[in-house]
Amino acid sequence: MADIIQLLPDHVANQIAAGEVVQRPASVVKELLENAIDAQATEIKLLLKDAGKTLVQVIDNGVGMSVTDARFSFERHATSKIKAANDLFQLRTKGFRGEALASIAAIAHVELKTKQETDQVGTHIVIAGSTVESQEAVVTPTGTSVAVKNLFFNIPARRNFLKSNAVELRHIIDEFHRVALAHPGIQFSMYHNGSESFNLPESNFRQRIVNIFGSKTNEKLVPVNETTEVLTISGFVGKPEYAKKTRGEQFFFVNNRFIKSAYLNHAINAAFEGLLKDGAHASYFLDLTVNPETIDINIHPTKTEIKFDDEHTLYAILRSAVKHSLGQFSIAPVLDFDRDANFDTPYNFENKQAKAPSIEVDRSFNPFAEETASKQSFAPKFKKDKGSSWQGLYTNLDLDASGTEAQTDARAMRFESGEETSNMFEDASELDKKQTTYQLHNKYVVSTIKSGMLIIDQHRAHCRILYENFLKHMTIKEAVSQQLLFPVLVFLSQQEMACIKSVQSDLEHTGFVFANFHNDHIEVSGVPVNVPESEVTVILEQLISDIENEVPDSHFSATDLLAKSMAKSLAIKRGQSLSLLEQEHLVNSLFACKDPNHAPDNKTIFITISVDELDKKFF
């Protein structure tokens, strides 16, 4: 039998590796930004076209590469980070596999320009599908510029899996935020289709967070600092009252590398236990510094997952550090019953000097001076008689200017009297004859039908009613809006702002009116009818959460998603008491819908129980 096992050609092996390393344009952005950081760059510029599908270019002012290194960097498993297997446990850099550039070059057109500071000219290399088309000397600044064009040009099936530009850009911004937050000492800028999206100057960690997520974020941050033999924790957590329904502001960094860890995230949730509303997620920006020998970052191709030697200890320390910070800054209650809170020094006055007390004396005051007759004549006279009835308390109060008692005409006096009501049991019996619906545990509305009884989930029913109403308004584009006396300011990050702008027209068709879009907030001057002003921020945050979780692309109806999200936010909740009129209106409106059987999320709205089923229960 002939041999059937053979070695794969390099270009095929590179494409297979690219399937692990490069999933979408955001993966290319991550790899190129990390290479620029490893090159000791202090200024990094990211240029994008068509959300990275047409162009992803990263320009840095790092150390650059020699002619040989520039050519050799596109070979598989070529790296300057490790030389022996033991080096995998001493890593303090980003890239070390040596697969990124080789994988990217296998599925795109790549142009590399690089020059070292000591060289007179640099190197220009052009590669398409792992094939080197040209390599020549070129005049270029010190540093490296890598341009990746036409991603997946030779794998059309992979290119068809890419989402819309808005979705792909959202993933790129996520990666950009992760790298920029981990390195606040580096200046970052990002341009998309020629317009500037971010310009982040060199700063400290807190300023970098504020520059990315808006100036309003500064007042939300609570510092967390803890140093132990196992690890060092530094960073910030968000105050509980500013918790959002989205997980967008949750960042863990281990040795300046962004990671995802459900286990450590659970430690944060445990520290916030009892402080967050249902469905809300705490914000955190935490940098953990550990010994590289105690972690393994080589367990995942994208290096976003890390294996720790002793996860239980890290969990306990992280939970305690966050809980201590929340208590230290009076965010969480302190269970110390012997401590008097009146003796606590506010943090604003901790370093201020004590101010000497001053005494003011009224030198004209004479306690022995007699009161004038005029003062005495106007003073009201009260009778103090313990044995008198309650009417005696009001004698001698009605005095005229001369001190004599004023005459009161009894005919001018009016007495309040309550309305006469008939027997309450007669009313109740009359009401029972008319009542056709009942509310059960403030969750369900029970109504009678010919064959038995109907039990309706009030939240799902209202969701269906609002959902169809919003769809109708968006379709005919004739929604009614109520103007606000004062605009509501909704503070959002730039990514959340872009998300709202993508559905702005649909929101306006439901009744929202946006006065202005600023860098870090939106002015809402009008809302749909029956939408309370206090719910505007909650509705928009819920909408952003739904869009990010479902990630609609060109094949998904954004209008449908918007209607579902708003209906879920504005529908009456379980536990809310309804009057008899509201119950009847809910039932009538539900069965006027096109599909009264299912909620917008395809869950059952009501069930029926026949009389026969009830009779069987009593057998």
CSV table of N, CA, C and O in Angstrom, one decimal, residues 6 17 44 54 123 221 270 321 324 386 433 440 515 525 576 581 609 615:
chain,number,residue,atom,x,y,z
A,6,GLN,N,1.7,13.1,4.0
A,6,GLN,CA,2.6,14.0,3.4
A,6,GLN,C,2.6,15.3,4.1
A,6,GLN,O,1.6,15.7,4.8
A,17,ALA,N,-3.0,28.2,9.8
A,17,ALA,CA,-2.7,29.0,11.0
A,17,ALA,C,-3.4,30.3,11.0
A,17,ALA,O,-3.8,30.8,12.1
A,44,ILE,N,1.9,55.5,18.2
A,44,ILE,CA,1.3,54.4,17.3
A,44,ILE,C,0.1,55.0,16.7
A,44,ILE,O,-0.8,55.5,17.3
A,54,THR,N,-10.7,46.7,3.7
A,54,THR,CA,-9.8,47.2,2.6
A,54,THR,C,-8.4,47.5,3.1
A,54,THR,O,-7.5,47.2,2.4
A,123,THR,N,13.8,49.4,4.4
A,123,THR,CA,13.4,48.3,3.5
A,123,THR,C,11.9,48.3,3.2
A,123,THR,O,11.1,48.6,4.1
A,221,LEU,N,-15.2,56.4,39.2
A,221,LEU,CA,-14.1,55.5,39.5
A,221,LEU,C,-13.7,55.5,41.0
A,221,LEU,O,-13.6,56.5,41.7
A,270,ALA,N,-18.7,39.0,43.4
A,270,ALA,CA,-18.9,38.6,44.8
A,270,ALA,C,-18.6,39.9,45.7
A,270,ALA,O,-19.2,40.0,46.7
A,321,ALA,N,-9.7,42.9,48.1
A,321,ALA,CA,-9.2,44.2,47.7
A,321,ALA,C,-10.3,45.1,47.2
A,321,ALA,O,-10.4,46.3,47.6
A,324,HIS,N,-12.6,46.0,50.1
A,324,HIS,CA,-12.0,46.9,51.0
A,324,HIS,C,-12.0,48.3,50.4
A,324,HIS,O,-12.3,49.3,51.1
A,386,LYS,N,-54.3,73.3,83.5
A,386,LYS,CA,-54.2,71.9,83.2
A,386,LYS,C,-55.5,71.2,83.3
A,386,LYS,O,-55.7,70.2,82.7
A,433,LYS,N,-70.0,41.7,40.3
A,433,LYS,CA,-70.8,41.4,39.1
A,433,LYS,C,-70.2,41.9,37.8
A,433,LYS,O,-70.3,41.3,36.8
A,440,LEU,N,-53.2,38.1,39.9
A,440,LEU,CA,-52.6,37.1,40.8
A,440,LEU,C,-51.2,37.4,41.1
A,440,LEU,O,-50.3,37.4,40.2
A,515,ALA,N,-31.4,66.4,20.3
A,515,ALA,CA,-31.0,67.8,20.0
A,515,ALA,C,-29.6,67.9,19.5
A,515,ALA,O,-29.4,68.5,18.4
A,525,SER,N,-34.2,65.7,23.6
A,525,SER,CA,-35.2,66.8,23.8
A,525,SER,C,-36.6,66.3,23.7
A,525,SER,O,-37.6,67.1,24.0
A,576,GLN,N,-45.8,44.5,39.6
A,576,GLN,CA,-46.4,45.8,39.6
A,576,GLN,C,-48.0,45.6,39.6
A,576,GLN,O,-48.5,44.8,38.9
A,581,LEU,N,-59.2,48.7,35.6
A,581,LEU,CA,-59.3,49.2,34.3
A,581,LEU,C,-58.1,48.9,33.5
A,581,LEU,O,-58.1,48.6,32.3
A,609,ILE,N,-56.9,27.1,31.1
A,609,ILE,CA,-57.2,25.9,31.9
A,609,ILE,C,-58.7,25.7,31.7
A,609,ILE,O,-59.5,26.6,32.1
A,615,ASP,N,-62.1,20.4,37.1
A,615,ASP,CA,-62.9,19.3,37.8
A,615,ASP,C,-62.0,18.1,38.1
A,615,ASP,O,-62.2,17.5,39.2
